[in-house]
Coordinates of C-alpha atoms in Angstrom, one line a residue:
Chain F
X1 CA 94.6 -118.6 111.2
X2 CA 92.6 -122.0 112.0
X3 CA 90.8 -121.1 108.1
X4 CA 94.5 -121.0 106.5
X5 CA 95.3 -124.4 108.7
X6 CA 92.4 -126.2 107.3
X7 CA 93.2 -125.0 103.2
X8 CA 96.9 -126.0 103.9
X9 CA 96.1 -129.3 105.2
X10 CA 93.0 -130.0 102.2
X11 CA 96.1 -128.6 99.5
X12 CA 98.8 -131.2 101.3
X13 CA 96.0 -134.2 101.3
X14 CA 94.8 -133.7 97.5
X15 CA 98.9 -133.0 96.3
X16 CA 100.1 -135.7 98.2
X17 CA 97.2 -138.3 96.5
X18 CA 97.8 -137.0 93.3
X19 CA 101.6 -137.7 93.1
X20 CA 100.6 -140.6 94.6
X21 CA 99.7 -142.0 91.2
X22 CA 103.0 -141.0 89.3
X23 CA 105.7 -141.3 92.0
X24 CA 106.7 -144.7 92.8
X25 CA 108.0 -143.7 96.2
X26 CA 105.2 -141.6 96.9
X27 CA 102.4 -144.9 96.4
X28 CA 101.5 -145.1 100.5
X29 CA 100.3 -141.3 100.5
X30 CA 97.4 -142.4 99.3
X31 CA 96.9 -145.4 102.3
X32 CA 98.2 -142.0 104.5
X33 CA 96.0 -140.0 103.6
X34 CA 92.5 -142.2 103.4
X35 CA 93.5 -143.4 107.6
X36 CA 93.5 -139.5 108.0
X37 CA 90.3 -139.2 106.2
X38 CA 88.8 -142.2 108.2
X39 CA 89.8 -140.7 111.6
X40 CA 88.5 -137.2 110.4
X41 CA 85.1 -139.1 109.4
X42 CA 84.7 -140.8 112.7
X43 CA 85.4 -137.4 114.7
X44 CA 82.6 -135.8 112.1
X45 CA 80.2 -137.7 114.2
X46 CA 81.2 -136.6 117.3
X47 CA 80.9 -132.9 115.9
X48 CA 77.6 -133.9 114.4
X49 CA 76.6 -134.8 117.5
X50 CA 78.2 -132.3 119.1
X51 CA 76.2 -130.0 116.6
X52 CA 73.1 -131.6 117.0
X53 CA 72.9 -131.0 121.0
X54 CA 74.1 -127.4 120.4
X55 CA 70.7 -126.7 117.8
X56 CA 68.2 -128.1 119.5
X57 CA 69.2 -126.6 123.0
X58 CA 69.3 -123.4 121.4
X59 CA 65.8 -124.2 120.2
X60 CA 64.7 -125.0 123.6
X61 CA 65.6 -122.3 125.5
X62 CA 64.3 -119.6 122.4
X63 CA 60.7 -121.2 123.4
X64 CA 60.2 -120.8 119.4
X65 CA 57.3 -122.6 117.5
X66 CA 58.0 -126.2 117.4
X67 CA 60.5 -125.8 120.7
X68 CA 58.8 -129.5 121.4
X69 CA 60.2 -131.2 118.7
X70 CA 63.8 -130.3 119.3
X71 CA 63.3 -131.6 123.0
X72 CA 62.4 -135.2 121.8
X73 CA 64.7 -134.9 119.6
X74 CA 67.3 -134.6 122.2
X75 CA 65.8 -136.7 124.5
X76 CA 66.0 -139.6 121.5
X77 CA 69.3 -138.8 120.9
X78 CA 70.5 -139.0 124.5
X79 CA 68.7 -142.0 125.5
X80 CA 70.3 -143.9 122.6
X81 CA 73.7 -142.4 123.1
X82 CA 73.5 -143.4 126.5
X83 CA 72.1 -147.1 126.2
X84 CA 75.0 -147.3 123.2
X85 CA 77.8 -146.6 125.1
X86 CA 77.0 -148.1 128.5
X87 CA 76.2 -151.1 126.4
X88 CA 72.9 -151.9 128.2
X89 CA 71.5 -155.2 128.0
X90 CA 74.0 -157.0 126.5
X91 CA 75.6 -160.2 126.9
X92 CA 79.3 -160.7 127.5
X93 CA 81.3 -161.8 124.4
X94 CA 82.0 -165.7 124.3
X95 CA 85.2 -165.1 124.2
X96 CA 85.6 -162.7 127.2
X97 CA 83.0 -163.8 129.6
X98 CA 83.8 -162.5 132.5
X99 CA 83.6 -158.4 131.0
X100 CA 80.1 -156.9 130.9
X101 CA 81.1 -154.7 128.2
X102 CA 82.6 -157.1 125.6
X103 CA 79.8 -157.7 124.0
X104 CA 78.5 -156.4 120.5
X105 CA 76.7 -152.8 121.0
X106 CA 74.3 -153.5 119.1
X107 CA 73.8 -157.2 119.9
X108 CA 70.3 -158.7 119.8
X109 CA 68.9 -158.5 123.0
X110 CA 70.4 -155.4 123.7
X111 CA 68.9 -151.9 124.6
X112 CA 70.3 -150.5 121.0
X113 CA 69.3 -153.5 119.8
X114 CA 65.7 -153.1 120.6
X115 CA 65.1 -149.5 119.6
X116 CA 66.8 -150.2 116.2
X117 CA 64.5 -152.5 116.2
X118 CA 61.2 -151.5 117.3
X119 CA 61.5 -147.6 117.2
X120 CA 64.2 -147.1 114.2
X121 CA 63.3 -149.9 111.9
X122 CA 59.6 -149.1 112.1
X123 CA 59.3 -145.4 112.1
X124 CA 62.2 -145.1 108.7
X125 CA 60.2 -147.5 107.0
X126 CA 56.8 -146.1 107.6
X127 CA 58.6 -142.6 106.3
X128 CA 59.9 -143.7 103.2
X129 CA 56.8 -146.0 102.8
X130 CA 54.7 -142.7 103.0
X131 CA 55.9 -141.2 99.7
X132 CA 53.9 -143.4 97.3
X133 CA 50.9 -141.8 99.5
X134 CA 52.5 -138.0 98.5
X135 CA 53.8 -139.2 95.0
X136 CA 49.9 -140.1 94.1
X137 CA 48.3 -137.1 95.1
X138 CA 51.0 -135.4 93.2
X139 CA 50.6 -137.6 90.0
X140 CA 46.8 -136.6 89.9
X141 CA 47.7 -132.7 90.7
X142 CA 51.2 -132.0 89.3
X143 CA 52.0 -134.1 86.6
X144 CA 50.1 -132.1 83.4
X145 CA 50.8 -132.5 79.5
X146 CA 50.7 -128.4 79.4
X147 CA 52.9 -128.9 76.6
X148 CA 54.9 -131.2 73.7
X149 CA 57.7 -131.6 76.5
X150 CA 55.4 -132.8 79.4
X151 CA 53.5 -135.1 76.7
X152 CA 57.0 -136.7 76.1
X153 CA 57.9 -137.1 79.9
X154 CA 54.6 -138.3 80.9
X155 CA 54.4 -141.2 77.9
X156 CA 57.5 -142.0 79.2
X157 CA 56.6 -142.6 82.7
X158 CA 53.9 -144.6 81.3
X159 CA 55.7 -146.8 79.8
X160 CA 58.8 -147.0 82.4
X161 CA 55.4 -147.1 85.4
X162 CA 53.6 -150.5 83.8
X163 CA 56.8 -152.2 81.9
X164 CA 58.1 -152.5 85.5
X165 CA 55.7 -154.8 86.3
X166 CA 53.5 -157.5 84.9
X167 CA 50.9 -155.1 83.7
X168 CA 53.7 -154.0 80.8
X169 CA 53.3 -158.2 79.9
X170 CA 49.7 -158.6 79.9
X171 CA 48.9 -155.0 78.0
X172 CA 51.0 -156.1 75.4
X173 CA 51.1 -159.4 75.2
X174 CA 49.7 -159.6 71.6
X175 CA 52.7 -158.6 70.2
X176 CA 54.8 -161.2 69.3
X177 CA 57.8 -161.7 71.5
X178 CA 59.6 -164.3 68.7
X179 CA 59.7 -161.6 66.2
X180 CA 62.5 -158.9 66.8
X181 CA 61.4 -156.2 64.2
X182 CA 58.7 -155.9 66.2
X183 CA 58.8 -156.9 70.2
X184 CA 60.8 -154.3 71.1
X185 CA 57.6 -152.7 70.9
X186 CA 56.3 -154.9 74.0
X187 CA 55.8 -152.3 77.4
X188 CA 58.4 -154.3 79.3
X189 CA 61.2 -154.8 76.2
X190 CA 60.3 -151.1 75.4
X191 CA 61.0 -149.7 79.6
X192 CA 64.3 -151.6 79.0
X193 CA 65.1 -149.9 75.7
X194 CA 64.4 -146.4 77.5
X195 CA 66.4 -147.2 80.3
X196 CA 69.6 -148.8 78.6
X197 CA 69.4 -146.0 75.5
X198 CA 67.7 -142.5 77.1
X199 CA 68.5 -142.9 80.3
X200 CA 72.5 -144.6 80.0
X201 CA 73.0 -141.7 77.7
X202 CA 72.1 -138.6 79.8
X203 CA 73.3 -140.0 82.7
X204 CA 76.6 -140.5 81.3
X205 CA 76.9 -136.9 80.0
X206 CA 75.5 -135.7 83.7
X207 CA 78.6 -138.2 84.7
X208 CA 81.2 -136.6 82.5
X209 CA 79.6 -133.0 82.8
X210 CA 80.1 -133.6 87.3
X211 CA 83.8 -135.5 86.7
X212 CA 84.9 -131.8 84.8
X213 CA 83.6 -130.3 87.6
X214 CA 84.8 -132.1 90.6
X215 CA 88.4 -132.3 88.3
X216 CA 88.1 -128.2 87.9
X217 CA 87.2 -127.8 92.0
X218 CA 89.3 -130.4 93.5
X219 CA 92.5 -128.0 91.3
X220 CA 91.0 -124.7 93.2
X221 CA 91.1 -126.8 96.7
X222 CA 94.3 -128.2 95.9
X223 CA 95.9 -124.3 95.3
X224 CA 93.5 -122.9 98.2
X225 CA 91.0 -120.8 95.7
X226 CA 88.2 -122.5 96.9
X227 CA 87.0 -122.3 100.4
X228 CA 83.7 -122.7 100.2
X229 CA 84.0 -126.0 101.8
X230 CA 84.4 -124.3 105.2
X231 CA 81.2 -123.3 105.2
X232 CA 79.6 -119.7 105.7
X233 CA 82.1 -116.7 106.2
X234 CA 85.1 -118.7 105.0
X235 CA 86.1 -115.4 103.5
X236 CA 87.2 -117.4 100.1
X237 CA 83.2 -117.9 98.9
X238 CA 84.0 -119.6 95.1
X239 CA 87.6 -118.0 94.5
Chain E
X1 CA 34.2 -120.8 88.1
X2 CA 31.3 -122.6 88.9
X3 CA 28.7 -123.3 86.5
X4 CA 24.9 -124.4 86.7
X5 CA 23.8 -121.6 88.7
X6 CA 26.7 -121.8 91.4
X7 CA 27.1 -125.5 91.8
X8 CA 30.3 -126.8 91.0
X9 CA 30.4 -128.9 87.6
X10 CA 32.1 -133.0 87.8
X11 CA 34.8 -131.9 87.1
X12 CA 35.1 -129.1 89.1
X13 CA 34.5 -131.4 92.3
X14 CA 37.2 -133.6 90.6
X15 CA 39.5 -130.7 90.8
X16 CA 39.1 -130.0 94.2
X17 CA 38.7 -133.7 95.5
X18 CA 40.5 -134.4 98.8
X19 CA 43.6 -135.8 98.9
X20 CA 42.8 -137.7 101.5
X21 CA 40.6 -140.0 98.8
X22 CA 43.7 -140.7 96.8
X23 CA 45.7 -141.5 99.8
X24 CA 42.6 -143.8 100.3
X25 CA 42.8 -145.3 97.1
X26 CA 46.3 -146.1 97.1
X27 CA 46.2 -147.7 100.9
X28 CA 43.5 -150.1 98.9
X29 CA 45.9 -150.5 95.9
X30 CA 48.5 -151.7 97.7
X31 CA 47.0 -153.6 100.7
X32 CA 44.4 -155.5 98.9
X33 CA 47.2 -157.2 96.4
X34 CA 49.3 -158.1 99.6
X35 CA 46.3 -159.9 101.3
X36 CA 45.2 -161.7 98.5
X37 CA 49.4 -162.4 98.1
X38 CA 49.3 -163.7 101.8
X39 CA 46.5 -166.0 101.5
X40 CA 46.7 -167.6 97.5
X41 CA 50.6 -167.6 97.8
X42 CA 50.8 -166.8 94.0
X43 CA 53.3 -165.1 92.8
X44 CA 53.4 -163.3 88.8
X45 CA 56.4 -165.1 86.6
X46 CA 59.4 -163.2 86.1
X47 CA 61.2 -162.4 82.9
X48 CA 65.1 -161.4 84.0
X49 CA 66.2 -158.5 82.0
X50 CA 70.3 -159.2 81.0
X51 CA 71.2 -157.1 83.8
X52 CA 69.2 -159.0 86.5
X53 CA 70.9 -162.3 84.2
X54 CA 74.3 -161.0 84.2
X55 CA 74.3 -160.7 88.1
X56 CA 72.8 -164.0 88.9
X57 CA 75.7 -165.7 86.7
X58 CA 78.1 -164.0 88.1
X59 CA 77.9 -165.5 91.5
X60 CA 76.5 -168.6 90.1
X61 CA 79.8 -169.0 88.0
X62 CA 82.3 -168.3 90.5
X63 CA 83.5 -172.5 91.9
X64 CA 81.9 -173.6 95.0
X65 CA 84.7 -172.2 98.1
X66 CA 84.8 -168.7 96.2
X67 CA 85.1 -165.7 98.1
X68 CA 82.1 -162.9 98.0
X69 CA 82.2 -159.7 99.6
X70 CA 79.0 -158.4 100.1
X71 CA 78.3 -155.1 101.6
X72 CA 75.3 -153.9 102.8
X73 CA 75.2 -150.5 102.3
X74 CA 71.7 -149.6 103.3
X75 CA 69.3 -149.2 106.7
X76 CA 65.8 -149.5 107.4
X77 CA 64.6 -146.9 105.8
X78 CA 65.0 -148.8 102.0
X79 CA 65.0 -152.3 103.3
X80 CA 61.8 -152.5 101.7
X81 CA 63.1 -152.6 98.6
X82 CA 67.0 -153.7 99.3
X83 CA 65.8 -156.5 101.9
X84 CA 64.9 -159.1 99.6
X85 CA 67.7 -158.6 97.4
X86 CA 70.3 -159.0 99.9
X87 CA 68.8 -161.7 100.9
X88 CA 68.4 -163.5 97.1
X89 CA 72.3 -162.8 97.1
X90 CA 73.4 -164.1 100.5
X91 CA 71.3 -167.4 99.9
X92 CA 72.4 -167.8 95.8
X93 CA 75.7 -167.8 97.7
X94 CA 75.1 -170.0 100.2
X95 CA 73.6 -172.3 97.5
X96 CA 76.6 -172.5 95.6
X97 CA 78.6 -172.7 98.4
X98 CA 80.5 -169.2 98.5
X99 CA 81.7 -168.4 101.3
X100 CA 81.0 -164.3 102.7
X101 CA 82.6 -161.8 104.0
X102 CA 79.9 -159.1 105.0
X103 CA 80.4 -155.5 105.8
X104 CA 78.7 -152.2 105.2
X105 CA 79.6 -148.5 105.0
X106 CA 76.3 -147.4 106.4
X107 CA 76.0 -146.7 110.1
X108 CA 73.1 -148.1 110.3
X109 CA 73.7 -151.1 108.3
X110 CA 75.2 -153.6 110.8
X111 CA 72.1 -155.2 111.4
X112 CA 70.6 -155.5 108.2
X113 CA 73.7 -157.6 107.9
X114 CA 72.5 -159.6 111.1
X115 CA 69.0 -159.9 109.8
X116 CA 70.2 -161.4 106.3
X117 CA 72.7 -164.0 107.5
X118 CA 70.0 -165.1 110.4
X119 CA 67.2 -165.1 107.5
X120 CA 69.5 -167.3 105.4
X121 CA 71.2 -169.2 107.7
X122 CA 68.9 -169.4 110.5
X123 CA 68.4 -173.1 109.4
X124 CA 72.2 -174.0 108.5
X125 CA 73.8 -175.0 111.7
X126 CA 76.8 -176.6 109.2
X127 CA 77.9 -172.6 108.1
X128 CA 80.2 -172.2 110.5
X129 CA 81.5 -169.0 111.3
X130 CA 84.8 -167.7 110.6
X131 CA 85.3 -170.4 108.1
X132 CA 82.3 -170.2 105.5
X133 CA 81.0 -166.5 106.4
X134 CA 82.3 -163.4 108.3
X135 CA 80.9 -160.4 109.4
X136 CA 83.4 -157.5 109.5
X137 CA 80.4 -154.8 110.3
X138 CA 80.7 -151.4 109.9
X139 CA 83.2 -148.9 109.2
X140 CA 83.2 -145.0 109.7
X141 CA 85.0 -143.4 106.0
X142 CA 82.9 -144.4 103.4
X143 CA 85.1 -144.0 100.3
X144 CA 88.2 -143.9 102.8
X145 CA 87.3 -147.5 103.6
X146 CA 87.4 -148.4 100.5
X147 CA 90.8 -147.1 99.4
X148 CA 92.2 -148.7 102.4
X149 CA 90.5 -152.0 101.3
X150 CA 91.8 -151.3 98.1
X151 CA 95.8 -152.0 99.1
X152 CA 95.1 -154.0 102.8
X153 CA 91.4 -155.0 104.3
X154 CA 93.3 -155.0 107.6
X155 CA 94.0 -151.5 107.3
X156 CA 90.1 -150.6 107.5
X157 CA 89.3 -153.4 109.3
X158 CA 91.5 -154.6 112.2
X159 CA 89.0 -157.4 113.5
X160 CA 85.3 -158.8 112.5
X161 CA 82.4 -157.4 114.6
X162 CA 83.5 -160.0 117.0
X163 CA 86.9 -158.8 117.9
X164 CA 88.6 -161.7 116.2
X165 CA 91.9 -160.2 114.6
X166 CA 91.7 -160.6 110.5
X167 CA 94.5 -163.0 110.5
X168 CA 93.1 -165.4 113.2
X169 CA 89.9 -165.9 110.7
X170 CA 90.3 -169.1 108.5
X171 CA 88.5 -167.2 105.4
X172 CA 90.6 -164.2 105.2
X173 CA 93.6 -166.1 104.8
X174 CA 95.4 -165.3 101.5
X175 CA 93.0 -161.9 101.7
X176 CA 95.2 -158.7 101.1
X177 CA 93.7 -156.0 99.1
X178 CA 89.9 -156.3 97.8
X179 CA 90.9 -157.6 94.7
X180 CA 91.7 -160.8 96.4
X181 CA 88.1 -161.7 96.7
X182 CA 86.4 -163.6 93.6
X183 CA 83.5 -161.2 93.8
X184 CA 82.6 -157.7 94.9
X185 CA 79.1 -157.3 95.5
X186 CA 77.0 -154.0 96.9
X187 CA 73.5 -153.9 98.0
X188 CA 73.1 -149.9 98.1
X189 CA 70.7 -147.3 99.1
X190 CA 73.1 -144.5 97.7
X191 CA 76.2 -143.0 99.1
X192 CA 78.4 -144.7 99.9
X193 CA 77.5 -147.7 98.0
X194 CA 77.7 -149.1 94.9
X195 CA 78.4 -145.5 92.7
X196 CA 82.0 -145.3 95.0
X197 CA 82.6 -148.7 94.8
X198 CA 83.2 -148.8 90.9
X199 CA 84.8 -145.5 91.5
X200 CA 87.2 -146.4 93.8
X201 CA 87.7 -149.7 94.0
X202 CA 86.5 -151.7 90.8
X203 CA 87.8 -149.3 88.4
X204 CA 91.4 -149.0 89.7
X205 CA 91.5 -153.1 89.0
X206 CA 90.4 -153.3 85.9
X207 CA 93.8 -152.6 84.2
X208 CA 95.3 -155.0 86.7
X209 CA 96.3 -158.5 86.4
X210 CA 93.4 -159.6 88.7
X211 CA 90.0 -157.3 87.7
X212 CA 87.6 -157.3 90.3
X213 CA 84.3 -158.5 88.9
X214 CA 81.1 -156.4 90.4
X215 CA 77.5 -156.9 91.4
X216 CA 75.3 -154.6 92.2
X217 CA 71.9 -154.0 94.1
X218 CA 70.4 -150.7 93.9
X219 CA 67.2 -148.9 94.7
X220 CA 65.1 -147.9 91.7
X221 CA 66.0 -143.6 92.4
X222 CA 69.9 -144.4 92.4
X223 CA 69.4 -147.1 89.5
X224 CA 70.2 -144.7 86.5
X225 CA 73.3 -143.5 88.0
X226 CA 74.4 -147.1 87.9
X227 CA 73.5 -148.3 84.6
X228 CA 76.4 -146.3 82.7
X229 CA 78.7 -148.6 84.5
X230 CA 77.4 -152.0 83.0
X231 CA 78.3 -154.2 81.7
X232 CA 82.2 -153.2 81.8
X233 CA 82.3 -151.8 85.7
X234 CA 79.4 -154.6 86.4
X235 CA 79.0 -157.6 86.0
X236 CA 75.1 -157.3 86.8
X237 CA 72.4 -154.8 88.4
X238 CA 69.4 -155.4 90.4
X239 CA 67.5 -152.1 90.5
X240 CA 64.8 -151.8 92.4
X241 CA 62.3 -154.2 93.5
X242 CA 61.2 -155.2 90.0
X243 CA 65.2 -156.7 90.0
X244 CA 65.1 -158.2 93.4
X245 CA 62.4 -160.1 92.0
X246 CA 64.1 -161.2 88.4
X247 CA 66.7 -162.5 90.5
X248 CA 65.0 -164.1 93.2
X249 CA 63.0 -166.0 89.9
X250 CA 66.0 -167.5 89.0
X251 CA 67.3 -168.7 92.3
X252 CA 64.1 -170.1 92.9
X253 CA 64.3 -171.8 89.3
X254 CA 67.5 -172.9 90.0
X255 CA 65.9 -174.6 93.4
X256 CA 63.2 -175.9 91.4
X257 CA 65.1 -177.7 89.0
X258 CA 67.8 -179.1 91.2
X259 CA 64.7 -180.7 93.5
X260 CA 61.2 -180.4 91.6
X261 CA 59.7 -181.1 95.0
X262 CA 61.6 -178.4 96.7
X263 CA 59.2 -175.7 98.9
X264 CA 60.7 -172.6 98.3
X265 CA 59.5 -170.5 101.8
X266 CA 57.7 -167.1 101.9
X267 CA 60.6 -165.5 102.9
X268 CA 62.4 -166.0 100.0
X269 CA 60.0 -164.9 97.6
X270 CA 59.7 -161.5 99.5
X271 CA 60.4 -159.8 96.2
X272 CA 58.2 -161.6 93.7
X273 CA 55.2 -161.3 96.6
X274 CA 56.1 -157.3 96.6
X275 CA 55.3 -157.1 92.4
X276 CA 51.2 -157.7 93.4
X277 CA 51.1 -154.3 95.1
X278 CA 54.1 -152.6 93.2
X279 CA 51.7 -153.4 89.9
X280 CA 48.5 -152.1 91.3
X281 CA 49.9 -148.8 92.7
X282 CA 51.5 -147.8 89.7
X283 CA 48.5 -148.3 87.6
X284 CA 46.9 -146.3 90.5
X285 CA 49.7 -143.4 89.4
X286 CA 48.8 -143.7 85.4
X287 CA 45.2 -143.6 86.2
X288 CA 45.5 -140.8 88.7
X289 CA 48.1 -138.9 85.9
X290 CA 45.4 -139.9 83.2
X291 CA 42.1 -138.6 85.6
X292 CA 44.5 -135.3 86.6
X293 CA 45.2 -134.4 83.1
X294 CA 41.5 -134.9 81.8
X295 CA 40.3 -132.6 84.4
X296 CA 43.2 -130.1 83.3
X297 CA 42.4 -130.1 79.8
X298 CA 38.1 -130.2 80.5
X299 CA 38.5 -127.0 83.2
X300 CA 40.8 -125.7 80.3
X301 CA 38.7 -125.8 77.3
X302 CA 35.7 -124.4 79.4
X303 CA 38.2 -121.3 80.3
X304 CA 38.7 -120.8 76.7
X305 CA 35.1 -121.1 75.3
X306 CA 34.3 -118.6 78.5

């Protein structure tokens, strides 16, 4: 029942935005429907959180390997939930004063504030910082010319990896930039020719190839073939 | 395997070498350039690609009082490389005297928008809130934001981050829809950002009487999704940190030669500082790719005579 709810209400929302677009009258469905859409993606996060409390206490109480991990997890999660909501640390608004909690939740100075800044900030950026550490030891283990292919991909990374920076200039700097015919052949003017050329022109058929698709799925939502967005044991799978 | 009565041969060794040295070598490759950055100062010169161009005149040819929307669709995690850009942006603006309207579809985002406007206009009491620059913050919806945005801001966004109704804001007035602003500018880390803007909000315009011109800023991973879109849906993109730094150049230049005297600070030459270290770790990669490969083809040709 709830299943059939959810596929009638996903057919209503796609009809309605797509006559939207060719009936007049019909030109606020699609304002309608994105305030729906809003609302249901604020309420996602209370189900992610919601979600989140439910995984990690299960975790806990299995005693499995790594139980230790979902426990700071939770305990992260509640402490800034909490310090969030009760607003902690911050400063009345200047224009309401006199209410403790008209301030900005994540004002400077503030509880949230400070563990955005000094736990968040920090530990994201060391994360994503880490992967030129992993990307190197996989450039001197991974990345072989075993064949003509892999000789191709790998010149090209050569040439995308030093015409991104000044090392592209100086390598080639004996090629004169004045004469067209042939400074195209310079690293940096030759990485712009493989990104504006190769790489515009597989990306746009990956772009038209995905628009079929989402075109050819959002028509099986629309008429309820495809439930797959309900997750596991939707009962629907693919159509 | 091993060869010369049991002891591994060079390359061999090489084979086998702990990661932990290559991790080693690019800690050196990327914090040596940075300290010797920190204490010269210098900077290598920057050659903007037409992209990188194409973005910096588009906010430098809008009329001084133009309105740019700039959202900030990125957290911490990529600020390394979207930080500087955002910040190029806000300050170009603030140079030409545009006013902003900020906002950001990240969760996360609101105070990389806080960081930015205090980094630019930490020393320009005379920017006055509410009348030169706005912070609307951030909105749960992602592409549902934007097609509210698309026919009303209000709709999305019924007051700024400081509870100030839309109407009550001097430099919304006469802002109804997104194509009332003069400029439309994204500083993204993926979805939602700068893909979903064209998508939904750019593209719809462009058959309109009032197209909405677009900028946008763009990690160097989602730049290749972005670069089909230019230069019809864009106006200009930055990608990566290697564009951060183009544009940066030309602000700076554009400093430069209004006041030859000018002292451009270290924090707005956050990208051009960054190339140092982005240069000598990826020659690290080509020489690691080149090392990796010769070892591959010596351990393969001794398989083969074997």
């Amino acid at each position: 029942m709830s299943r059939s709810v959810a596929v009638l209400v996903a057919s209503v929302a796609a009809i309605a935005m797509v006559l939207s677009k060719f009936i007049v009258p019909m030109e606020s469905a699609e304002t309608t429907v994105a305030e729906w859409f809003n609302a249901a993606a604020a309420i996602a996060f209370v189900l992610g959180g919601a979600s989140l409390l439910k995984m990690n206490l299960l975790a806990i109480s299995a005693r499995g390997p790594g139980w230790g991990y979902s426990a700071v997890t939770l305990l992260a999660f509640l402490a800034t939930l909490g310090v969030g909501l009760l607003k902690v640390g911050v400063a009345p608004s200047v224009a309401y004063p006199g209410h403790r909690m008209s301030g900005s939740t994540d004002a400077e100075g503030g509880a949230l504030w400070w563990l955005y800044e000094y736990a968040m900030s920090p530990i994201t950026g060391t994360l994503f910082a880490m992967l030129a550490f992993y990307v190197a030891s996989a450039a001197f283990r991974a990345f072989r010319a075993k064949n003509a292919a892999a000789m191709f991909l790998l010149g090209t990374a050569f040439i995308v990896l030093l015409g991104r920076t000044y090392a592209g200039v100086v390598v080639t700097s004996w090629i004169p930039a004045d004469m067209p015919w042939v400074s195209w052949l310079r690293l940096e003017n030759l990485s712009a020719v493989i990104m504006s050329v190769f790489t515009t022109a597989g990306t746009r058929a990956m772009i038209i190839g995905i628009a079929i698709g989402v075109a050819a799925t959002g028509i099986k939502i629309m008429i309820g073939l495809d439930r797959s967005y309900l997750g596991a044991g939707s009962g629907g799978g693919n159509g | 395997m091993a060869s010369h009565g049991g002891q591994p041969s060079f390359l061999e060794r090489l084979d086998r070498m702990d990661r932990r040295w290559i991790f080693l070598a690019m800690f050196v490759a990327v914090a040596a350039p940075i300290l010797w950055v920190g204490v010269t100062g210098k900077t290598f010169p920057e050659a903007p690609t037409p992209a990188v161009q194409g973005a910096f005149d588009a906010v430098d040819s809008l009329p001084p009082g133009a309105r740019v929307l700039i959202s900030m669709d990125f957290d911490p995690a990529s600020a390394g490389e979207l930080q500087p850009m955002a910040t190029a942006i806000v300050r170009h603006c603030v140079l030409r005297g545009h006013r902003i309207c900020a906002m950001t579809l990240w969760p996360a985002g609101g105070p990389m928008i806080d960081g930015t406007m205090q980094d630019v206009l930490g020393d320009r009491p005379d920017w006055k809130y509410g009348e030169q620059w706005v912070n609307l913050g951030y909105r749960a919806g992602f592409e549902g934001v934007m097609k509210q945005m698309n026919s009303r801001v209000a709709l999305a966004y019924a007051t700024d981050v400081r509870k100030t109704p839309l109407g009550d804001i001097p430099l919304m007035k006469g802002i109804e829809g997104i194509a009332d602003f003069d400029l439309l500018v994204s500083v993204s880390a993926g979805y939602a950002g700068a893909k979903e803007w064209v998508q939904y909000s750019v593209s719809p315009t462009l058959t309109g009487p009032r197209p909405l011109r677009f900028v946008a800023g763009s990690t160097g991973v989602q730049t290749p999704q972005l670069i089909p879109y230019y230069p019809n849906q864009m106006a200009g993109i930055l990608g990566a940190i290697k564009g951060a730094a183009e544009y940066e150049f030309l602000v700076n230049e554009a400093v430069r030669k209004a006041d030859p005297n000018a002292v451009v600070p270290a924090k707005f030459q956050e990208a051009q500082r960054r190339m140092a270290p982005q240069l000598f770790g990826h020659v690290l990669m080509v020489a690691l790719i080149v090392l990796g490969n010769v070892v591959f083809v010596g351990l393969r040709g001794r398989e083969a005579r074997a």
